[in-house]
Amino acid sequence: MGEVTTGRTDRGSRGRRPRRRVRVATVAGVPVLLSASWLVIAVAVTVLFGPVAARATGLPVPAAYLVAVVLAVLLAASVLVHEAAHAVAARRAGLHVEEVVVDLWGGHTSLGRPATPGTSAVVSVVGPLANLVLAGVASAARALVPAAPADDVVSVAAVVGFLLAAVALVNLVLGLFNLVPGLPLDGGRVLEALVWRVSGSQDTGAVVAGWAGRAVAVALVAWGVGRPLLLGAPPSLFTVVWVVVLAGFLWQGASASLTVARFRRRAAEVDLAAVARAAVAVPATASVADVVAAQGGAEPREVVLVDPLGRPVAVVPGGSVTDVPLHLRPSTPAAAVGLHVAPASVVPARLGAVATVEALARSGGAGVVLVDDTGRPTARVLPDDFAAAMGLR
């Protein structure tokens, strides 16, 4: 299952990267990470599809389980194609894309919040469409695989046909399911974009799509568990567990979207000018002595180090230069006492408080650097200051 995550305020993955991830590829300059939790899915697919592969191909059981392992890898590749489609579309729309992750829940793409409903809809819908295209390609390829000779006990064609049929079916289900209009599914993002376009408020769209996601979760349980009970055929334990886990994921994701929408509305009421600390720009090659002199000899409270193009690359927190002895300040690089500023932590001041709080969620201790329309740093916003303004401290 794929998911686009925009302006995340949690994902452990958006601030410091969780440790149990391995970088396996790069797509459009975006790192692709494989989470250790994906192994759970790999094992589940192998166990569930091993016997199926044995029946479909005629292979002995050990070999059939190896085919199921290959299938697990192909399914991970399908998720990667889904997420890569999100990432490429987002990059072409000018959005910052932080990472693509393949994990226990399928995968997700972390990217900046789209500025328009049209961009949001396009970035969201391309993932499921990529799966539907894969389903069509795999199905067409399956039709070209020759039938196994009647006297063959084990046929390569049977194995290839089985894998292609499975990939086609899974991608069809993955594509259609992700188009269901309810958050956190991609179809929920499309619904959010539609309501946003009509109402003029992205938060209103998120609320509508969030409640739709909750409704989808309830409907899934009713269909998977309630319907068989009403028909007098109790569902299997496997079906109950699978449906409840999936519905729980959907409910949690929808609820998180509702929480974020409420948080954004509260953040929008914060006076950004009141919480922003005025900053001065200093070349990244400057020394600590240069930083002190930048404000007429007084030690500046907030200093932003910029590269030759004027782009923020680090901040020098207030008080950090006082830790450097006077006689060492001329020879100590300011960067030595600075904190790195990631591109996602640089926000145009005109975007306001909501964009700032979203960037704060990814910024770590460096906070957010506000810039004017020319890209010149004007202020720095710290997480604690913003939280205090929202009444959270």
Short mmCIF file of C-alpha atoms in Angstrom, two decimals:
data_model
loop_
_atom_site.label_atom_id
_atom_site.label_comp_id
_atom_site.label_asym_id
_atom_site.label_seq_id
_atom_site.Cartn_x
_atom_site.Cartn_y
_atom_site.Cartn_z
CA MET A 1 0.00 0.00 0.00
CA GLY A 2 1.39 3.39 -0.96
CA GLU A 3 1.02 6.66 0.80
CA VAL A 4 2.00 10.27 0.15
CA THR A 5 2.91 12.10 3.32
CA THR A 6 2.98 15.86 3.06
CA GLY A 7 4.02 18.32 5.68
CA ARG A 8 4.33 15.53 8.22
CA THR A 9 4.38 16.55 11.82
CA ASP A 10 5.54 13.23 13.23
CA ARG A 11 7.39 10.61 10.89
CA GLY A 12 10.30 9.94 13.10
CA SER A 13 11.48 9.76 9.53
CA ARG A 14 11.27 13.46 8.92
CA GLY A 15 13.62 14.65 11.61
CA ARG A 16 16.24 12.10 12.51
CA ARG A 17 16.11 9.03 10.31
CA PRO A 18 15.27 5.78 12.08
CA ARG A 19 18.26 3.48 12.28
CA ARG A 20 16.84 0.30 10.78
CA ARG A 21 16.77 1.47 7.19
CA VAL A 22 19.06 0.69 4.30
CA ARG A 23 19.49 2.92 1.27
CA VAL A 24 18.90 0.71 -1.77
CA ALA A 25 18.53 3.19 -4.62
CA THR A 26 18.09 6.81 -5.68
CA VAL A 27 15.16 7.98 -7.79
CA ALA A 28 15.24 11.49 -9.28
CA GLY A 29 17.83 12.39 -6.66
CA VAL A 30 15.63 11.08 -3.83
CA PRO A 31 16.99 8.37 -1.50
CA VAL A 32 15.02 5.11 -1.48
CA LEU A 33 15.16 3.38 1.91
CA LEU A 34 14.25 -0.20 2.74
CA SER A 35 12.99 -0.57 6.29
CA ALA A 36 13.75 -3.65 8.36
CA SER A 37 10.00 -3.93 8.96
CA TRP A 38 9.59 -4.92 5.29
CA LEU A 39 11.03 -8.31 6.23
CA VAL A 40 7.74 -9.02 8.02
CA ILE A 41 5.91 -8.63 4.71
CA ALA A 42 8.55 -10.70 2.90
CA VAL A 43 8.12 -13.55 5.37
CA ALA A 44 4.32 -13.34 5.24
CA VAL A 45 4.27 -13.42 1.42
CA THR A 46 6.68 -16.34 1.38
CA VAL A 47 4.67 -18.37 3.88
CA LEU A 48 1.30 -17.63 2.29
CA PHE A 49 2.29 -18.01 -1.35
CA GLY A 50 4.73 -20.91 -1.04
CA PRO A 51 1.97 -23.57 -1.11
CA VAL A 52 0.13 -21.63 -3.85
CA ALA A 53 3.28 -21.58 -5.98
CA ALA A 54 3.74 -25.33 -5.45
CA ARG A 55 0.22 -26.06 -6.73
CA ALA A 56 0.44 -23.63 -9.65
CA THR A 57 3.88 -24.63 -10.91
CA GLY A 58 4.31 -28.25 -9.89
CA LEU A 59 7.55 -27.42 -8.11
CA PRO A 60 8.60 -29.30 -4.99
CA VAL A 61 7.76 -27.40 -1.84
CA PRO A 62 11.27 -26.04 -1.07
CA ALA A 63 11.64 -24.68 -4.61
CA ALA A 64 8.11 -23.25 -4.49
CA TYR A 65 9.03 -21.26 -1.39
CA LEU A 66 11.99 -19.82 -3.29
CA VAL A 67 9.55 -18.70 -5.98
CA ALA A 68 7.48 -17.06 -3.24
CA VAL A 69 10.59 -15.18 -2.08
CA VAL A 70 11.03 -13.88 -5.63
CA LEU A 71 7.39 -12.83 -5.59
CA ALA A 72 7.96 -10.89 -2.35
CA VAL A 73 10.82 -9.02 -4.01
CA LEU A 74 8.67 -8.26 -7.07
CA LEU A 75 5.92 -6.92 -4.84
CA ALA A 76 8.43 -4.66 -3.09
CA ALA A 77 9.50 -3.46 -6.55
CA SER A 78 5.85 -2.71 -7.35
CA VAL A 79 5.60 -0.58 -4.22
CA LEU A 80 8.82 1.16 -5.22
CA VAL A 81 7.39 2.00 -8.65
CA HIS A 82 4.27 3.41 -6.93
CA GLU A 83 6.34 5.60 -4.62
CA ALA A 84 8.80 6.59 -7.35
CA ALA A 85 5.87 7.89 -9.38
CA HIS A 86 4.90 10.12 -6.44
CA ALA A 87 8.49 11.31 -6.06
CA VAL A 88 9.05 12.10 -9.74
CA ALA A 89 5.72 13.94 -10.05
CA ALA A 90 6.48 15.93 -6.90
CA ARG A 91 9.95 16.90 -8.08
CA ARG A 92 8.57 18.02 -11.43
CA ALA A 93 6.05 20.16 -9.55
CA GLY A 94 8.92 21.83 -7.72
CA LEU A 95 8.28 20.16 -4.35
CA HIS A 96 11.02 19.11 -1.99
CA VAL A 97 11.03 15.31 -1.67
CA GLU A 98 12.88 14.02 1.35
CA GLU A 99 12.78 10.26 0.95
CA VAL A 100 10.96 7.18 -0.30
CA VAL A 101 10.53 4.33 2.17
CA VAL A 102 9.46 0.72 1.57
CA ASP A 103 8.29 -0.72 4.88
CA LEU A 104 5.78 -2.88 6.74
CA TRP A 105 2.79 -0.93 5.39
CA GLY A 106 3.99 -0.97 1.81
CA GLY A 107 5.67 2.39 1.48
CA HIS A 108 5.44 6.14 1.72
CA THR A 109 6.94 9.21 0.10
CA SER A 110 7.81 12.20 2.27
CA LEU A 111 7.45 15.51 0.46
CA GLY A 112 6.63 19.15 0.95
CA ARG A 113 3.04 20.30 1.03
CA PRO A 114 1.70 21.13 -2.46
CA ALA A 115 0.76 24.76 -2.94
CA THR A 116 -2.31 24.07 -5.09
CA PRO A 117 -5.04 21.42 -5.09
CA GLY A 118 -4.19 20.53 -8.68
CA THR A 119 -0.60 19.71 -7.77
CA SER A 120 -1.73 17.70 -4.76
CA ALA A 121 -4.17 15.67 -6.87
CA VAL A 122 -1.65 14.93 -9.62
CA VAL A 123 1.13 13.91 -7.21
CA SER A 124 -1.30 11.64 -5.35
CA VAL A 125 -2.99 9.94 -8.28
CA VAL A 126 0.14 8.98 -10.22
CA GLY A 127 1.08 6.29 -7.68
CA PRO A 128 -2.06 4.15 -8.10
CA LEU A 129 -2.01 4.79 -11.85
CA ALA A 130 1.54 3.44 -11.99
CA ASN A 131 0.31 0.24 -10.33
CA LEU A 132 -2.54 -0.11 -12.80
CA VAL A 133 -0.07 0.30 -15.66
CA LEU A 134 2.15 -2.38 -14.09
CA ALA A 135 -0.89 -4.64 -13.78
CA GLY A 136 -1.63 -4.19 -17.48
CA VAL A 137 1.98 -4.81 -18.51
CA ALA A 138 2.27 -7.93 -16.35
CA SER A 139 -1.07 -9.23 -17.63
CA ALA A 140 -0.03 -8.67 -21.26
CA ALA A 141 3.31 -10.38 -20.62
CA ARG A 142 1.51 -13.30 -18.97
CA ALA A 143 -0.56 -13.77 -22.12
CA LEU A 144 2.65 -14.13 -24.15
CA VAL A 145 4.07 -16.90 -21.97
CA PRO A 146 3.69 -20.22 -23.81
CA ALA A 147 1.74 -23.01 -22.19
CA ALA A 148 3.80 -25.66 -20.44
CA PRO A 149 4.15 -28.93 -22.35
CA ALA A 150 1.85 -31.63 -21.01
CA ASP A 151 4.74 -34.00 -20.29
CA ASP A 152 6.72 -31.44 -18.26
CA VAL A 153 6.63 -32.03 -14.55
CA VAL A 154 8.22 -28.65 -13.87
CA SER A 155 8.16 -25.85 -16.41
CA VAL A 156 9.98 -22.52 -16.43
CA ALA A 157 6.99 -21.14 -18.30
CA ALA A 158 4.72 -22.19 -15.44
CA VAL A 159 6.91 -20.37 -12.91
CA VAL A 160 7.14 -17.21 -15.02
CA GLY A 161 3.41 -17.31 -15.70
CA PHE A 162 2.63 -17.68 -12.01
CA LEU A 163 4.84 -14.74 -11.06
CA LEU A 164 3.41 -12.49 -13.79
CA ALA A 165 -0.17 -13.40 -12.88
CA ALA A 166 0.50 -12.68 -9.20
CA VAL A 167 2.20 -9.35 -9.95
CA ALA A 168 -0.70 -8.36 -12.23
CA LEU A 169 -3.31 -9.21 -9.60
CA VAL A 170 -1.51 -7.51 -6.71
CA ASN A 171 -0.86 -4.34 -8.70
CA LEU A 172 -4.49 -4.23 -9.81
CA VAL A 173 -5.68 -4.51 -6.20
CA LEU A 174 -3.03 -2.06 -4.97
CA GLY A 175 -3.92 0.51 -7.61
CA LEU A 176 -7.70 0.28 -7.14
CA PHE A 177 -7.54 0.18 -3.34
CA ASN A 178 -5.31 3.25 -3.16
CA LEU A 179 -7.84 5.15 -5.29
CA VAL A 180 -10.52 4.70 -2.61
CA PRO A 181 -11.44 8.27 -1.52
CA GLY A 182 -10.38 8.36 2.11
CA LEU A 183 -7.20 9.37 3.92
CA PRO A 184 -4.51 8.13 4.33
CA LEU A 185 -4.96 6.50 0.90
CA ASP A 186 -3.96 8.35 -2.26
CA GLY A 187 -7.61 8.59 -3.23
CA GLY A 188 -8.12 10.46 0.02
CA ARG A 189 -5.53 13.00 -1.08
CA VAL A 190 -7.42 13.42 -4.34
CA LEU A 191 -10.69 13.94 -2.40
CA GLU A 192 -8.90 16.41 -0.14
CA ALA A 193 -7.68 18.31 -3.21
CA LEU A 194 -11.19 18.40 -4.68
CA VAL A 195 -12.73 19.80 -1.49
CA TRP A 196 -9.80 22.19 -1.18
CA ARG A 197 -10.48 23.46 -4.70
CA VAL A 198 -14.18 23.95 -4.00
CA SER A 199 -13.91 25.37 -0.47
CA GLY A 200 -10.62 27.22 -0.80
CA SER A 201 -9.33 25.56 2.38
CA GLN A 202 -6.91 22.65 2.42
CA ASP A 203 -7.72 22.00 6.06
CA THR A 204 -11.40 21.61 5.21
CA GLY A 205 -10.40 19.13 2.53
CA ALA A 206 -8.29 17.21 5.04
CA VAL A 207 -11.19 17.04 7.51
CA VAL A 208 -13.62 15.74 4.87
CA ALA A 209 -11.12 13.21 3.54
CA GLY A 210 -10.15 12.19 7.08
CA TRP A 211 -13.74 11.38 8.02
CA ALA A 212 -14.10 9.57 4.70
CA GLY A 213 -11.06 7.48 5.64
CA ARG A 214 -12.69 6.55 8.94
CA ALA A 215 -15.82 5.56 7.04
CA VAL A 216 -13.72 3.35 4.73
CA ALA A 217 -12.19 1.64 7.78
CA VAL A 218 -15.62 0.90 9.23
CA ALA A 219 -16.92 -0.30 5.86
CA LEU A 220 -13.94 -2.62 5.50
CA VAL A 221 -14.68 -4.31 8.82
CA ALA A 222 -18.38 -4.53 7.98
CA TRP A 223 -17.61 -6.14 4.63
CA GLY A 224 -14.83 -8.47 5.76
CA VAL A 225 -16.23 -9.56 9.12
CA GLY A 226 -19.84 -8.44 9.49
CA ARG A 227 -21.07 -9.57 6.07
CA PRO A 228 -19.99 -13.22 6.46
CA LEU A 229 -21.53 -13.36 9.93
CA LEU A 230 -24.85 -12.10 8.59
CA LEU A 231 -24.73 -14.75 5.88
CA GLY A 232 -24.14 -17.45 8.46
CA ALA A 233 -20.56 -18.20 7.39
CA PRO A 234 -18.12 -17.02 10.08
CA PRO A 235 -14.92 -15.59 8.55
CA SER A 236 -11.62 -17.36 9.07
CA LEU A 237 -9.22 -16.18 11.75
CA PHE A 238 -6.82 -15.06 9.03
CA THR A 239 -9.50 -12.89 7.42
CA VAL A 240 -10.47 -11.33 10.74
CA VAL A 241 -6.86 -10.49 11.63
CA TRP A 242 -6.07 -9.13 8.16
CA VAL A 243 -9.20 -6.98 7.99
CA VAL A 244 -8.85 -5.62 11.53
CA VAL A 245 -5.17 -4.74 11.05
CA LEU A 246 -5.83 -2.99 7.73
CA ALA A 247 -8.88 -1.16 9.09
CA GLY A 248 -6.87 -0.12 12.14
CA PHE A 249 -4.17 1.30 9.88
CA LEU A 250 -6.76 3.26 7.89
CA TRP A 251 -8.48 4.55 11.03
CA GLN A 252 -5.20 5.63 12.58
CA GLY A 253 -4.07 7.38 9.40
CA ALA A 254 -7.40 9.16 8.98
CA SER A 255 -7.37 10.24 12.63
CA ALA A 256 -3.83 11.55 12.27
CA SER A 257 -4.94 13.63 9.28
CA LEU A 258 -7.78 15.12 11.33
CA THR A 259 -5.34 15.94 14.14
CA VAL A 260 -2.95 17.62 11.70
CA ALA A 261 -5.79 19.68 10.21
CA ARG A 262 -6.80 20.91 13.66
CA PHE A 263 -3.16 21.61 14.50
CA ARG A 264 -2.69 23.61 11.29
CA ARG A 265 -5.75 25.71 12.05
CA ARG A 266 -4.36 26.45 15.50
CA ALA A 267 -0.91 27.21 14.09
CA ALA A 268 -2.41 29.62 11.56
CA GLU A 269 -3.49 31.84 14.47
CA VAL A 270 0.11 32.32 15.67
CA ASP A 271 1.68 35.73 15.00
CA LEU A 272 4.82 34.63 13.18
CA ALA A 273 6.49 38.01 13.58
CA ALA A 274 6.11 37.75 17.35
CA VAL A 275 7.90 34.39 17.62
CA ALA A 276 10.58 34.95 14.95
CA ARG A 277 14.01 36.04 16.19
CA ALA A 278 15.71 38.61 13.98
CA ALA A 279 18.80 37.22 12.27
CA VAL A 280 21.81 38.58 10.42
CA ALA A 281 23.40 36.87 7.41
CA VAL A 282 27.14 36.18 7.53
CA PRO A 283 29.28 34.34 4.93
CA ALA A 284 29.83 30.68 5.75
CA THR A 285 33.59 31.26 5.57
CA ALA A 286 33.47 33.81 8.40
CA SER A 287 35.20 33.36 11.72
CA VAL A 288 33.62 33.61 15.15
CA ALA A 289 35.18 37.07 15.43
CA ASP A 290 33.41 38.09 12.20
CA VAL A 291 30.14 36.85 13.67
CA VAL A 292 30.62 38.98 16.78
CA ALA A 293 31.49 42.01 14.67
CA ALA A 294 28.50 41.54 12.37
CA GLN A 295 26.32 43.57 14.69
CA GLY A 296 28.74 46.31 15.60
CA GLY A 297 30.73 44.27 18.10
CA ALA A 298 27.74 42.99 20.08
CA GLU A 299 27.38 39.25 20.06
CA PRO A 300 24.40 38.58 17.80
CA ARG A 301 21.60 36.53 19.20
CA GLU A 302 20.90 34.77 15.89
CA VAL A 303 23.31 34.47 12.97
CA VAL A 304 22.67 32.64 9.70
CA LEU A 305 25.67 31.47 7.70
CA VAL A 306 25.13 31.67 3.95
CA ASP A 307 26.95 30.21 0.95
CA PRO A 308 28.30 32.37 -1.92
CA LEU A 309 24.82 32.42 -3.48
CA GLY A 310 23.28 33.75 -0.27
CA ARG A 311 21.54 30.49 0.65
CA PRO A 312 21.35 29.59 4.35
CA VAL A 313 23.58 26.64 5.24
CA ALA A 314 23.88 26.90 9.02
CA VAL A 315 22.82 28.90 12.05
CA VAL A 316 24.93 30.06 14.97
CA PRO A 317 22.70 29.81 18.05
CA GLY A 318 22.69 32.66 20.52
CA GLY A 319 25.34 32.22 23.17
CA SER A 320 27.39 29.60 21.30
CA VAL A 321 30.15 32.10 20.42
CA THR A 322 30.63 32.91 24.09
CA ASP A 323 32.01 29.40 24.55
CA VAL A 324 34.95 30.31 22.30
CA PRO A 325 37.80 32.10 24.13
CA LEU A 326 38.47 35.64 22.93
CA HIS A 327 41.96 34.85 21.63
CA LEU A 328 40.65 31.95 19.52
CA ARG A 329 37.72 33.73 17.92
CA PRO A 330 39.63 35.16 14.92
CA SER A 331 40.92 31.70 13.99
CA THR A 332 37.81 29.65 14.79
CA PRO A 333 35.43 29.14 11.84
CA ALA A 334 31.89 30.20 12.63
CA ALA A 335 30.74 26.94 11.04
CA ALA A 336 32.45 25.09 13.87
CA VAL A 337 29.86 26.37 16.34
CA GLY A 338 26.97 26.34 13.88
CA LEU A 339 24.09 23.96 13.26
CA HIS A 340 23.44 22.67 9.74
CA VAL A 341 20.28 23.96 8.05
CA ALA A 342 18.60 21.57 5.63
CA PRO A 343 16.87 23.03 2.54
CA ALA A 344 13.49 21.89 3.93
CA SER A 345 14.10 24.11 6.99
CA VAL A 346 14.34 27.29 4.91
CA VAL A 347 10.89 28.87 4.52
CA PRO A 348 9.84 32.06 2.71
CA ALA A 349 8.34 34.32 5.38
CA ARG A 350 5.39 35.10 3.10
CA LEU A 351 4.17 31.48 3.46
CA GLY A 352 3.23 32.20 7.05
CA ALA A 353 2.88 30.28 10.27
CA VAL A 354 1.48 27.02 8.88
CA ALA A 355 4.39 26.43 6.49
CA THR A 356 6.75 27.34 9.31
CA VAL A 357 5.34 24.83 11.78
CA GLU A 358 5.47 22.09 9.14
CA ALA A 359 9.14 22.86 8.52
CA LEU A 360 9.78 22.91 12.26
CA ALA A 361 8.63 19.30 12.43
CA ARG A 362 11.58 18.36 10.21
CA SER A 363 14.15 20.86 11.40
CA GLY A 364 15.56 19.44 14.62
CA GLY A 365 17.52 21.81 16.85
CA ALA A 366 18.40 24.22 14.05
CA GLY A 367 14.84 25.48 13.85
CA VAL A 368 13.57 27.25 10.74
CA VAL A 369 15.21 30.07 8.84
CA LEU A 370 12.80 32.57 7.35
CA VAL A 371 13.86 34.28 4.13
CA ASP A 372 12.47 37.14 2.07
CA ASP A 373 11.44 36.87 -1.57
CA THR A 374 15.07 37.25 -2.66
CA GLY A 375 16.14 34.33 -0.47
CA ARG A 376 17.90 36.56 2.07
CA PRO A 377 17.65 35.29 5.67
CA THR A 378 15.62 37.56 7.90
CA ALA A 379 14.78 35.56 11.02
CA ARG A 380 15.00 32.26 12.83
CA VAL A 381 12.13 30.41 14.49
CA LEU A 382 12.76 27.85 17.23
CA PRO A 383 10.42 24.92 18.01
CA ASP A 384 10.04 25.88 21.67
CA ASP A 385 9.13 29.48 20.83
CA PHE A 386 6.44 28.37 18.40
CA ALA A 387 5.11 25.74 20.80
CA ALA A 388 4.87 28.38 23.54
CA ALA A 389 2.93 30.68 21.23
CA MET A 390 0.48 27.83 20.61
CA GLY A 391 0.10 27.24 24.34
CA LEU A 392 1.91 23.88 24.19
CA ARG A 393 4.69 24.89 26.58
#
